[in-house]
Amino acid sequence: MSIEKVDTLVVGGGQAGVAMSEHLSKCGVPHLVLERGRIAERWRSQRWDSLVANGPAWHDRFPGMEFPRTGPDDFPSKEEVADYFVAYAKQIDAPIRCGVEVRRVQRNVGRPGFLVETSDGVIEANSVVAATGPFQVPVIPPVVPKDAGVLQIHSGAYRNPAQLPKGAVLVVGAGSSGVQIADELQRAGRRVYLSVGPHDRPPRAYRGRDFCWWLGVLGKWDLETPGPGTEHVTIAVSGSRGGETIDFRRLAAQGLTLVGMTKTYQDGVMTFAPDLAKNIARGDANLMSLLDEADAYVARNGLDLPEEPSARRIDPDPECVTNPILELDLADAGIAAIVWATGFAVDYSWLKVDAFDEKGRPRHHRGVSTEPGIYFLGLPWQSRRGSSFIWGVWHDAKHVADRISTQRKYLAYHAAAKRETVDA
């Protein structure tokens, strides 16, 4: 059996894989990127039709290329983002092989490197970079049984309102995906219930600057560890319709019904926690805290940015918050579909190496695994808060590539020294 050999194999041809390829090339590291679909496949086939990036084009990009058809302060569509990475891969001449799935990676016995089984044959690699990102396996909590008589889909499978059967919709999860999907469904004339858990809701923009800029100048993108209790808190932000601050009270005023966190289901009845008002208040506090920090930054640096008192306006709580629904009979409410915007889990079952803890999470430092020769890229908080974002993954890739290059130099010295000994 013919075995292809490569120095470094990168698994995944999305934003992480493209960034990894660029930096490996700059370091002179021979490599190959394998992608089971197309470049940036998840942007095309695992996002809803109307999705746009949650950050403006000036921010959510790599340093080496601007979005060709999107203004710097605009929000590119999902197709524009995917096209961007295709064009970027072409610009850097990235060696990406599409349509090839990596099925198994295991360490060689008694010699360096790894044996990689793919859908297109076997490859040997000295190093392997898992650049598959954090959005691998859709998570649907086992709350409502499959035979409950209601369609259940994950936000990763949602495309548009016409995809769902006629009737009301329950959207579970109030992060960026859940809020945008619920809003789209309501604007399409659907009766929508939105289950809201703990969340942060930064301003889309404040005093003439996008929140991405504020997080940057305030040092929040570079935070190295999440604060206590914030590891899994979702962020409600949107680039839809030119970008807007998420306001749950406004959503309720336009006809959407808010409920607390989804708890249980029995005999057609869904129950919700009595935490809606607390969760809304937490989001308000997060908003006000960021505005306070922004104002202090403006004053400290003497910036000429216009004041924006309207950003602090908090409307009265709607009826659904003051008198929350704790139980909901799905049939009586006419709910025909549930959209679970409940996030993703990682799947490294193909990676048969000692690089994971007891919960299956990668053991690493800034992407460098505890298993020599194995590297990770695109993980949340890999080195900082911004690691799983487009610009953040590019910077993390540079660090990982530098480490791979350094290891190659040590191995090259060893090989050269060994040859000199033999020749002598």
PDB file of N, CA and C in Angstrom, residues 186-253:
ATOM      1  N   GLN A 186     -40.151  35.879  13.730  1.00  0.00           N
ATOM      2  CA  GLN A 186     -41.221  36.788  14.118  1.00  0.00           C
ATOM      3  C   GLN A 186     -41.526  37.781  12.999  1.00  0.00           C
ATOM      4  N   ARG A 187     -40.510  38.283  12.335  1.00  0.00           N
ATOM      5  CA  ARG A 187     -40.705  39.219  11.236  1.00  0.00           C
ATOM      6  C   ARG A 187     -41.367  38.551  10.036  1.00  0.00           C
ATOM      7  N   ALA A 188     -41.238  37.211   9.970  1.00  0.00           N
ATOM      8  CA  ALA A 188     -41.884  36.462   8.892  1.00  0.00           C
ATOM      9  C   ALA A 188     -43.338  36.135   9.219  1.00  0.00           C
ATOM     10  N   GLY A 189     -43.821  36.625  10.362  1.00  0.00           N
ATOM     11  CA  GLY A 189     -45.217  36.432  10.721  1.00  0.00           C
ATOM     12  C   GLY A 189     -45.482  35.266  11.651  1.00  0.00           C
ATOM     13  N   ARG A 190     -44.422  34.652  12.173  1.00  0.00           N
ATOM     14  CA  ARG A 190     -44.614  33.517  13.076  1.00  0.00           C
ATOM     15  C   ARG A 190     -44.833  33.999  14.509  1.00  0.00           C
ATOM     16  N   ARG A 191     -45.594  33.224  15.247  1.00  0.00           N
ATOM     17  CA  ARG A 191     -45.686  33.391  16.687  1.00  0.00           C
ATOM     18  C   ARG A 191     -44.452  32.727  17.266  1.00  0.00           C
ATOM     19  N   VAL A 192     -43.647  33.473  18.047  1.00  0.00           N
ATOM     20  CA  VAL A 192     -42.359  32.956  18.495  1.00  0.00           C
ATOM     21  C   VAL A 192     -42.224  33.097  20.004  1.00  0.00           C
ATOM     22  N   TYR A 193     -41.771  32.017  20.628  1.00  0.00           N
ATOM     23  CA  TYR A 193     -41.384  32.011  22.034  1.00  0.00           C
ATOM     24  C   TYR A 193     -39.859  31.854  22.077  1.00  0.00           C
ATOM     25  N   LEU A 194     -39.189  32.695  22.864  1.00  0.00           N
ATOM     26  CA  LEU A 194     -37.732  32.641  22.959  1.00  0.00           C
ATOM     27  C   LEU A 194     -37.327  32.350  24.392  1.00  0.00           C
ATOM     28  N   SER A 195     -36.637  31.223  24.582  1.00  0.00           N
ATOM     29  CA  SER A 195     -36.163  30.823  25.908  1.00  0.00           C
ATOM     30  C   SER A 195     -34.815  31.486  26.184  1.00  0.00           C
ATOM     31  N   VAL A 196     -34.792  32.348  27.209  1.00  0.00           N
ATOM     32  CA  VAL A 196     -33.633  33.203  27.477  1.00  0.00           C
ATOM     33  C   VAL A 196     -32.906  32.741  28.740  1.00  0.00           C
ATOM     34  N   GLY A 197     -31.633  32.434  28.595  1.00  0.00           N
ATOM     35  CA  GLY A 197     -30.798  32.092  29.733  1.00  0.00           C
ATOM     36  C   GLY A 197     -29.830  33.218  30.055  1.00  0.00           C
ATOM     37  N   PRO A 198     -28.853  32.984  30.921  1.00  0.00           N
ATOM     38  CA  PRO A 198     -27.850  34.010  31.227  1.00  0.00           C
ATOM     39  C   PRO A 198     -27.101  34.420  29.962  1.00  0.00           C
ATOM     40  N   HIS A 199     -26.827  35.696  29.838  1.00  0.00           N
ATOM     41  CA  HIS A 199     -26.188  36.177  28.618  1.00  0.00           C
ATOM     42  C   HIS A 199     -25.516  37.519  28.867  1.00  0.00           C
ATOM     43  N   ASP A 200     -24.569  37.840  27.990  1.00  0.00           N
ATOM     44  CA  ASP A 200     -24.036  39.189  27.899  1.00  0.00           C
ATOM     45  C   ASP A 200     -24.656  39.842  26.671  1.00  0.00           C
ATOM     46  N   ARG A 201     -24.914  41.154  26.749  1.00  0.00           N
ATOM     47  CA  ARG A 201     -25.449  41.836  25.565  1.00  0.00           C
ATOM     48  C   ARG A 201     -24.752  43.186  25.401  1.00  0.00           C
ATOM     49  N   PRO A 202     -23.615  43.163  24.756  1.00  0.00           N
ATOM     50  CA  PRO A 202     -22.882  44.414  24.546  1.00  0.00           C
ATOM     51  C   PRO A 202     -23.603  45.306  23.545  1.00  0.00           C
ATOM     52  N   PRO A 203     -23.290  46.596  23.520  1.00  0.00           N
ATOM     53  CA  PRO A 203     -23.872  47.454  22.493  1.00  0.00           C
ATOM     54  C   PRO A 203     -23.292  47.105  21.133  1.00  0.00           C
ATOM     55  N   ARG A 204     -24.128  47.129  20.104  1.00  0.00           N
ATOM     56  CA  ARG A 204     -23.584  46.906  18.764  1.00  0.00           C
ATOM     57  C   ARG A 204     -22.555  47.985  18.444  1.00  0.00           C
ATOM     58  N   ALA A 205     -22.913  49.216  18.783  1.00  0.00           N
ATOM     59  CA  ALA A 205     -21.989  50.339  18.641  1.00  0.00           C
ATOM     60  C   ALA A 205     -22.297  51.341  19.744  1.00  0.00           C
ATOM     61  N   TYR A 206     -21.309  52.156  20.078  1.00  0.00           N
ATOM     62  CA  TYR A 206     -21.487  53.172  21.109  1.00  0.00           C
ATOM     63  C   TYR A 206     -20.555  54.341  20.816  1.00  0.00           C
ATOM     64  N   ARG A 207     -21.123  55.517  20.864  1.00  0.00           N
ATOM     65  CA  ARG A 207     -20.368  56.750  20.625  1.00  0.00           C
ATOM     66  C   ARG A 207     -19.585  56.686  19.315  1.00  0.00           C
ATOM     67  N   GLY A 208     -20.241  56.101  18.313  1.00  0.00           N
ATOM     68  CA  GLY A 208     -19.669  56.079  16.972  1.00  0.00           C
ATOM     69  C   GLY A 208     -18.644  55.000  16.704  1.00  0.00           C
ATOM     70  N   ARG A 209     -18.484  54.043  17.623  1.00  0.00           N
ATOM     71  CA  ARG A 209     -17.514  52.960  17.437  1.00  0.00           C
ATOM     72  C   ARG A 209     -18.191  51.620  17.692  1.00  0.00           C
ATOM     73  N   ASP A 210     -17.898  50.635  16.836  1.00  0.00           N
ATOM     74  CA  ASP A 210     -18.460  49.304  16.990  1.00  0.00           C
ATOM     75  C   ASP A 210     -17.948  48.649  18.270  1.00  0.00           C
ATOM     76  N   PHE A 211     -18.720  47.725  18.802  1.00  0.00           N
ATOM     77  CA  PHE A 211     -18.321  47.097  20.066  1.00  0.00           C
ATOM     78  C   PHE A 211     -17.024  46.298  19.905  1.00  0.00           C
ATOM     79  N   CYS A 212     -16.723  45.818  18.695  1.00  0.00           N
ATOM     80  CA  CYS A 212     -15.451  45.130  18.476  1.00  0.00           C
ATOM     81  C   CYS A 212     -14.279  46.075  18.754  1.00  0.00           C
ATOM     82  N   TRP A 213     -14.438  47.330  18.381  1.00  0.00           N
ATOM     83  CA  TRP A 213     -13.396  48.328  18.658  1.00  0.00           C
ATOM     84  C   TRP A 213     -13.287  48.563  20.153  1.00  0.00           C
ATOM     85  N   TRP A 214     -14.428  48.698  20.811  1.00  0.00           N
ATOM     86  CA  TRP A 214     -14.393  48.931  22.254  1.00  0.00           C
ATOM     87  C   TRP A 214     -13.744  47.762  22.994  1.00  0.00           C
ATOM     88  N   LEU A 215     -14.076  46.534  22.621  1.00  0.00           N
ATOM     89  CA  LEU A 215     -13.443  45.394  23.293  1.00  0.00           C
ATOM     90  C   LEU A 215     -11.942  45.397  23.063  1.00  0.00           C
ATOM     91  N   GLY A 216     -11.535  45.890  21.885  1.00  0.00           N
ATOM     92  CA  GLY A 216     -10.105  45.949  21.593  1.00  0.00           C
ATOM     93  C   GLY A 216      -9.374  46.975  22.430  1.00  0.00           C
ATOM     94  N   VAL A 217      -9.862  48.227  22.416  1.00  0.00           N
ATOM     95  CA  VAL A 217      -9.137  49.273  23.147  1.00  0.00           C
ATOM     96  C   VAL A 217      -9.228  49.081  24.661  1.00  0.00           C
ATOM     97  N   LEU A 218     -10.277  48.400  25.124  1.00  0.00           N
ATOM     98  CA  LEU A 218     -10.405  48.137  26.561  1.00  0.00           C
ATOM     99  C   LEU A 218      -9.654  46.875  26.995  1.00  0.00           C
ATOM    100  N   GLY A 219      -8.995  46.217  26.030  1.00  0.00           N
ATOM    101  CA  GLY A 219      -8.189  45.045  26.356  1.00  0.00           C
ATOM    102  C   GLY A 219      -8.969  43.772  26.589  1.00  0.00           C
ATOM    103  N   LYS A 220     -10.242  43.755  26.232  1.00  0.00           N
ATOM    104  CA  LYS A 220     -11.071  42.597  26.552  1.00  0.00           C
ATOM    105  C   LYS A 220     -10.875  41.434  25.575  1.00  0.00           C
ATOM    106  N   TRP A 221     -10.499  41.725  24.326  1.00  0.00           N
ATOM    107  CA  TRP A 221     -10.214  40.622  23.402  1.00  0.00           C
ATOM    108  C   TRP A 221      -8.991  39.834  23.864  1.00  0.00           C
ATOM    109  N   ASP A 222      -8.084  40.482  24.576  1.00  0.00           N
ATOM    110  CA  ASP A 222      -6.826  39.852  24.964  1.00  0.00           C
ATOM    111  C   ASP A 222      -6.866  39.214  26.342  1.00  0.00           C
ATOM    112  N   LEU A 223      -8.036  39.199  26.982  1.00  0.00           N
ATOM    113  CA  LEU A 223      -8.142  38.500  28.255  1.00  0.00           C
ATOM    114  C   LEU A 223      -7.763  37.035  28.050  1.00  0.00           C
ATOM    115  N   GLU A 224      -6.913  36.503  28.939  1.00  0.00           N
ATOM    116  CA  GLU A 224      -6.387  35.157  28.738  1.00  0.00           C
ATOM    117  C   GLU A 224      -7.243  34.069  29.358  1.00  0.00           C
ATOM    118  N   THR A 225      -8.076  34.418  30.334  1.00  0.00           N
ATOM    119  CA  THR A 225      -8.957  33.428  30.956  1.00  0.00           C
ATOM    120  C   THR A 225     -10.315  34.054  31.210  1.00  0.00           C
ATOM    121  N   PRO A 226     -11.384  33.272  31.062  1.00  0.00           N
ATOM    122  CA  PRO A 226     -12.708  33.815  31.361  1.00  0.00           C
ATOM    123  C   PRO A 226     -12.876  34.039  32.851  1.00  0.00           C
ATOM    124  N   GLY A 227     -13.719  34.998  33.200  1.00  0.00           N
ATOM    125  CA  GLY A 227     -13.985  35.250  34.606  1.00  0.00           C
ATOM    126  C   GLY A 227     -14.788  34.131  35.230  1.00  0.00           C
ATOM    127  N   PRO A 228     -14.815  34.047  36.541  1.00  0.00           N
ATOM    128  CA  PRO A 228     -15.562  32.994  37.235  1.00  0.00           C
ATOM    129  C   PRO A 228     -17.028  32.976  36.804  1.00  0.00           C
ATOM    130  N   GLY A 229     -17.509  31.802  36.411  1.00  0.00           N
ATOM    131  CA  GLY A 229     -18.905  31.659  36.036  1.00  0.00           C
ATOM    132  C   GLY A 229     -19.250  32.169  34.658  1.00  0.00           C
ATOM    133  N   THR A 230     -18.246  32.594  33.876  1.00  0.00           N
ATOM    134  CA  THR A 230     -18.537  33.143  32.544  1.00  0.00           C
ATOM    135  C   THR A 230     -18.054  32.234  31.416  1.00  0.00           C
ATOM    136  N   GLU A 231     -17.598  31.033  31.738  1.00  0.00           N
ATOM    137  CA  GLU A 231     -17.024  30.161  30.719  1.00  0.00           C
ATOM    138  C   GLU A 231     -18.016  29.837  29.607  1.00  0.00           C
ATOM    139  N   HIS A 232     -19.291  29.692  29.949  1.00  0.00           N
ATOM    140  CA  HIS A 232     -20.269  29.261  28.958  1.00  0.00           C
ATOM    141  C   HIS A 232     -21.388  30.284  28.751  1.00  0.00           C
ATOM    142  N   VAL A 233     -21.164  31.523  29.139  1.00  0.00           N
ATOM    143  CA  VAL A 233     -22.175  32.548  28.964  1.00  0.00           C
ATOM    144  C   VAL A 233     -22.215  32.980  27.499  1.00  0.00           C
ATOM    145  N   THR A 234     -23.407  33.031  26.941  1.00  0.00           N
ATOM    146  CA  THR A 234     -23.547  33.403  25.544  1.00  0.00           C
ATOM    147  C   THR A 234     -23.539  34.921  25.396  1.00  0.00           C
ATOM    148  N   ILE A 235     -23.245  35.363  24.178  1.00  0.00           N
ATOM    149  CA  ILE A 235     -23.221  36.791  23.872  1.00  0.00           C
ATOM    150  C   ILE A 235     -24.292  37.077  22.837  1.00  0.00           C
ATOM    151  N   ALA A 236     -25.193  37.976  23.165  1.00  0.00           N
ATOM    152  CA  ALA A 236     -26.271  38.359  22.254  1.00  0.00           C
ATOM    153  C   ALA A 236     -25.847  39.597  21.486  1.00  0.00           C
ATOM    154  N   VAL A 237     -25.468  39.396  20.228  1.00  0.00           N
ATOM    155  CA  VAL A 237     -25.055  40.509  19.377  1.00  0.00           C
ATOM    156  C   VAL A 237     -25.430  40.159  17.943  1.00  0.00           C
ATOM    157  N   SER A 238     -25.647  41.155  17.114  1.00  0.00           N
ATOM    158  CA  SER A 238     -26.116  40.881  15.759  1.00  0.00           C
ATOM    159  C   SER A 238     -25.563  41.895  14.763  1.00  0.00           C
ATOM    160  N   GLY A 239     -25.254  41.386  13.563  1.00  0.00           N
ATOM    161  CA  GLY A 239     -24.887  42.253  12.455  1.00  0.00           C
ATOM    162  C   GLY A 239     -26.028  42.432  11.469  1.00  0.00           C
ATOM    163  N   SER A 240     -27.188  41.855  11.772  1.00  0.00           N
ATOM    164  CA  SER A 240     -28.347  41.930  10.876  1.00  0.00           C
ATOM    165  C   SER A 240     -28.804  43.365  10.663  1.00  0.00           C
ATOM    166  N   ARG A 241     -29.309  43.604   9.462  1.00  0.00           N
ATOM    167  CA  ARG A 241     -29.851  44.925   9.096  1.00  0.00           C
ATOM    168  C   ARG A 241     -28.866  46.054   9.407  1.00  0.00           C
ATOM    169  N   GLY A 242     -27.604  45.798   9.115  1.00  0.00           N
ATOM    170  CA  GLY A 242     -26.587  46.817   9.332  1.00  0.00           C
ATOM    171  C   GLY A 242     -26.015  46.850  10.725  1.00  0.00           C
ATOM    172  N   GLY A 243     -26.469  45.944  11.594  1.00  0.00           N
ATOM    173  CA  GLY A 243     -25.969  45.885  12.960  1.00  0.00           C
ATOM    174  C   GLY A 243     -26.874  46.604  13.933  1.00  0.00           C
ATOM    175  N   GLU A 244     -27.203  45.942  15.041  1.00  0.00           N
ATOM    176  CA  GLU A 244     -28.070  46.557  16.037  1.00  0.00           C
ATOM    177  C   GLU A 244     -27.812  45.936  17.400  1.00  0.00           C
ATOM    178  N   THR A 245     -28.027  46.733  18.431  1.00  0.00           N
ATOM    179  CA  THR A 245     -27.906  46.231  19.788  1.00  0.00           C
ATOM    180  C   THR A 245     -29.111  45.355  20.108  1.00  0.00           C
ATOM    181  N   ILE A 246     -28.854  44.170  20.647  1.00  0.00           N
ATOM    182  CA  ILE A 246     -29.950  43.279  21.023  1.00  0.00           C
ATOM    183  C   ILE A 246     -30.646  43.830  22.260  1.00  0.00           C
ATOM    184  N   ASP A 247     -31.949  43.982  22.166  1.00  0.00           N
ATOM    185  CA  ASP A 247     -32.761  44.474  23.278  1.00  0.00           C
ATOM    186  C   ASP A 247     -33.963  43.541  23.403  1.00  0.00           C
ATOM    187  N   PHE A 248     -33.962  42.716  24.438  1.00  0.00           N
ATOM    188  CA  PHE A 248     -35.032  41.728  24.585  1.00  0.00           C
ATOM    189  C   PHE A 248     -36.386  42.382  24.826  1.00  0.00           C
ATOM    190  N   ARG A 249     -36.393  43.527  25.475  1.00  0.00           N
ATOM    191  CA  ARG A 249     -37.663  44.228  25.664  1.00  0.00           C
ATOM    192  C   ARG A 249     -38.227  44.703  24.319  1.00  0.00           C
ATOM    193  N   ARG A 250     -37.344  45.146  23.445  1.00  0.00           N
ATOM    194  CA  ARG A 250     -37.797  45.566  22.120  1.00  0.00           C
ATOM    195  C   ARG A 250     -38.351  44.377  21.337  1.00  0.00           C
ATOM    196  N   LEU A 251     -37.687  43.233  21.457  1.00  0.00           N
ATOM    197  CA  LEU A 251     -38.187  42.037  20.787  1.00  0.00           C
ATOM    198  C   LEU A 251     -39.578  41.675  21.298  1.00  0.00           C
ATOM    199  N   ALA A 252     -39.784  41.791  22.612  1.00  0.00           N
ATOM    200  CA  ALA A 252     -41.100  41.505  23.173  1.00  0.00           C
ATOM    201  C   ALA A 252     -42.131  42.509  22.672  1.00  0.00           C
ATOM    202  N   ALA A 253     -41.729  43.782  22.554  1.00  0.00           N
ATOM    203  CA  ALA A 253     -42.655  44.812  22.089  1.00  0.00           C
ATOM    204  C   ALA A 253     -43.100  44.583  20.656  1.00  0.00           C
TER     205      ALA A 253
END
